[in-house]
Amino acid sequence: MDITVAVDAMGGDHGTHVTVPAALRFLDEHPDVNIVLVGMPDAIEAELRARHRTLGPRLRVQPATEVVTMDEAPQSALKNKKDSSMRVAINLVKSGGANACVSAGNTGALMATARFVLKTIKGIDRPAIAKMLPTRKNTFSCVLDLGANVDCTPQHLVQFAIMGAMLVSATRQQARPTVGLLNIGEEEIKGNEVVKEAAELLRRSNLNFHGNVEGDDIYAGTVDVIVADGFTGNVALKTSEGLAKMIAEQLREEFLRNWWSRLLAGLAWPVLSRFKKRVDPRRYNGASLLGLNGIVVKSHGGADRMAFYWALSQAVDEARAGVTQRIAEQVQQELELLAAQPAAVSPDTPLA
Amino acid sequence: MDITVAVDAMGGDHGTHVTVPAALRFLDEHPDVNIVLVGMPDAIEAELRARHRTLGPRLRVQPATEVVTMDEAPQSALKNKKDSSMRVAINLVKSGGANACVSAGNTGALMATARFVLKTIKGIDRPAIAKMLPTRKNTFSCVLDLGANVDCTPQHLVQFAIMGAMLVSATRQQARPTVGLLNIGEEEIKGNEVVKEAAELLRRSNLNFHGNVEGDDIYAGTVDVIVADGFTGNVALKTSEGLAKMIAEQLREEFLRNWWSRLLAGLAWPVLSRFKKRVDPRRYNGASLLGLNGIVVKSHGGADRMAFYWALSQAVDEARAGVTQRIAEQVQQELELLAAQPAAVSPDTPLA
């Protein structure tokens, strides 16, 4: 099946300088993908001319006259920029003109606009942001929510679990991905009430629920999907980014310390670069906005061409696997299952 | 000033095999420190004999007949093991027989027992767990709470801020450490209500409040003290441990891949070992249970001798710097300041 991706060409810190070359490379390497570059035609065409490329049946431009800035308030973008490249790209998904869209623009505006235009899947209260992170087992854990929802109910966490499981099952060909609930390990205080209740609901669901996991399980590969509220998930992700940066810097400093260590760095270059490639965050770029009636992938704002390429790849994988449909079906199944189970009533519960 | 440290000799995964040799090395290197080994005399003395060491004025044994197991419920330890090595070590701090105590035992039991025996400092509602983490600036950030308190009020977070700031100011000779509140960066949803209100209170305090920080600021060294509820803090810490382990493993794998990379690893050993030393988590072992009337340091349960040595060092630093007294004084100052400020009342607030 041919897949068409709408690209917010103006989004991110580098706009068309990153999005257009990444899209061109992606087109060259994926003959069954079409791309619609959404944004200001002049900027896009200048970038194409500089690369001696032209439009054609697989590469179109959809004009948009406005750009959402990186620090713009989501509500302002939603209200005042109805012809932004971000909004027009999402409109294409809504109208069926594209199977997915990718933006490196402001996350809050992207989420608000996508939610407004596409609406959430029936049975999903709130969309969530999910990302695949690498593990020690050379697998991936899908972690969500990464910041869209600060305060979550147990039901929200269950919905995130369904969305994450369907993302993994559809794009990674895993029939029954295992799901873990992010919690803390102190004996005295096994998590807050929301997490406890979510665990109870997950145990009664159709999902392959593993139980509680802790922060270190993200990178241990203990489960395929790790569910958290958006506050905790965001802190885990950002903390990881900060630590990885510190470790990379310290390794670099030690290899640049003197002429002998520099010589060794030169000799060890193939080893160090293989290592670097394994931990390169660009390979994991592309967070999925799940739970919407359509596929929206958020690239890191500071993404370079290679990183943006990976975000495109994530969007195409999701479109090809029919992630939206998979989530919608699973949510319906879970709702039916829960409706069929009488809620556990303790004998001490007074009748209202 | 001579410092006496009570060591729970039986605690941790390795008990006396780790605690006793670490204590001996610490005594050898710190002539102004005395140690009381608390636990079963037979086990302690066997360990001393194996090392050809004897008791003396700087090294005593305080017998205790019970041991809290690593998976024991805190309330059970508190109720049933009144003569545990952990409890007797804490009792020594209470009675003035020691200036601080260190245990590698079960965190929940240690916190519950320490809180029961020592009580919290006046003005502090709940103790918190704090740890110094390394930063890219080669400084440390003190992060708390790391898991003692899942659900926190804004007032609790302010108390954590005071405790962390006093720990840093006392042990790291920084007059006015900067304090950040761990939050998330999405435009739409700058943190939950608790964090917002805590920020308001911190702005009105005597502390050097920097404002919100994100997960990556922990390792960027943006501020000296980072305050979070225990759920978020614990997830940040455990996630870091997991990621560091994954990165170390992958670096090792790349250097062990073939004979050439192994040869390079041999040649680069001085470089790699300097790097390893910088990121070695053992150097950061020793979490402080702050807010109690006495100094209690928790070592990682799996600590080896070197790691336990660093936990002893943390305890001695805190005792020497009078951290407990510093926290008590600062809490009183803050309470007086807050009492002097009329609470901000919006004109719309209905009078009760």
XYZ file of C-alpha atoms in Angstrom, chain A residues 74 107-108 134-136 147-148 150-151 182-184 186-189 191-192 214-216 218-219 231-232 234-236 238-240 242-243 245-247 249-251 253-255 257 261 264 267-268 271-272 274-275 278-279, chain B residues 74 107-108 134-136 147-148 150-151 182-184 186-189 191-192 195 214-216 218-219 231-232 234-236 238-240 242-243 245-247 249-251 253-255 257 261 264 267-268 271 274-275 278-279:
108
model
C -1.222 26.283 22.083
C 4.475 20.099 21.081
C 1.676 21.870 22.927
C 16.215 1.371 23.435
C 16.892 -1.371 25.974
C 19.795 -3.537 27.156
C 3.964 14.934 28.912
C 0.525 15.492 27.430
C -0.128 15.851 34.027
C -2.974 14.601 36.167
C 5.688 2.672 36.271
C 5.868 2.702 40.049
C 8.366 2.968 42.854
C 9.807 1.253 48.446
C 8.195 -1.408 50.568
C 6.265 1.053 52.653
C 4.566 2.893 49.881
C 2.779 3.777 44.622
C -0.043 6.215 44.929
C 10.482 0.730 38.211
C 12.476 3.400 36.405
C 15.397 1.092 35.656
C 12.694 1.171 31.034
C 16.207 0.398 29.817
C 4.482 14.277 34.557
C 6.447 11.202 35.601
C 8.308 13.438 30.974
C 10.713 13.599 33.918
C 11.990 10.086 33.123
C 14.257 14.367 30.166
C 16.396 12.910 32.958
C 17.577 10.251 30.520
C 20.453 14.838 30.486
C 22.340 11.812 31.783
C 24.546 13.950 27.396
C 26.691 14.033 30.552
C 28.090 10.555 29.974
C 30.625 14.501 27.281
C 32.718 12.831 29.956
C 33.774 10.025 27.614
C 36.682 14.666 27.616
C 38.687 11.635 28.695
C 39.612 10.804 25.093
C 42.668 14.806 27.542
C 44.357 9.556 24.533
C 43.794 6.146 20.970
C 42.577 4.275 16.500
C 39.422 3.315 18.370
C 34.638 1.066 17.999
C 33.603 4.424 19.420
C 29.629 1.943 16.585
C 28.965 2.664 20.255
C 23.860 2.551 19.282
C 23.159 5.297 21.782
C 8.562 -1.679 57.762
C 14.904 1.503 53.120
C 11.301 1.345 54.265
C 27.067 14.313 39.568
C 26.650 17.001 36.923
C 28.233 18.055 33.630
C 10.929 7.836 47.457
C 9.890 8.394 51.047
C 4.567 9.548 47.276
C 1.899 12.177 47.723
C 11.271 19.609 39.146
C 8.595 20.212 36.546
C 7.809 19.503 32.922
C 5.115 21.506 27.907
C 3.705 24.914 27.211
C 0.135 23.840 27.720
C 0.530 22.368 31.106
C 3.069 21.239 35.991
C 0.345 20.210 38.319
C 4.089 22.176 41.948
C 13.274 19.857 33.999
C 14.669 16.344 34.208
C 17.744 17.142 32.121
C 19.600 17.275 37.152
C 22.756 16.384 35.224
C 7.346 9.293 43.269
C 8.873 11.493 40.580
C 12.428 7.897 42.649
C 11.540 7.361 38.998
C 14.209 9.885 37.939
C 15.972 4.592 38.999
C 15.685 5.595 35.332
C 19.175 7.082 35.581
C 19.005 1.838 34.324
C 20.290 4.065 31.547
C 23.906 0.478 33.179
C 22.755 0.142 29.559
C 25.317 2.642 28.276
C 27.177 -2.403 28.891
C 27.028 -1.211 25.305
C 30.425 0.492 25.547
C 30.260 -4.821 24.257
C 31.751 -2.660 21.526
C 35.236 -2.911 23.042
C 33.617 -7.265 19.910
C 38.769 -3.697 19.690
C 42.400 -1.050 21.793
C 45.729 0.308 25.268
C 42.956 2.721 26.191
C 41.429 6.517 29.550
C 39.339 7.397 34.318
C 35.995 7.665 32.542
C 33.906 9.542 36.917
C 30.609 7.794 36.289
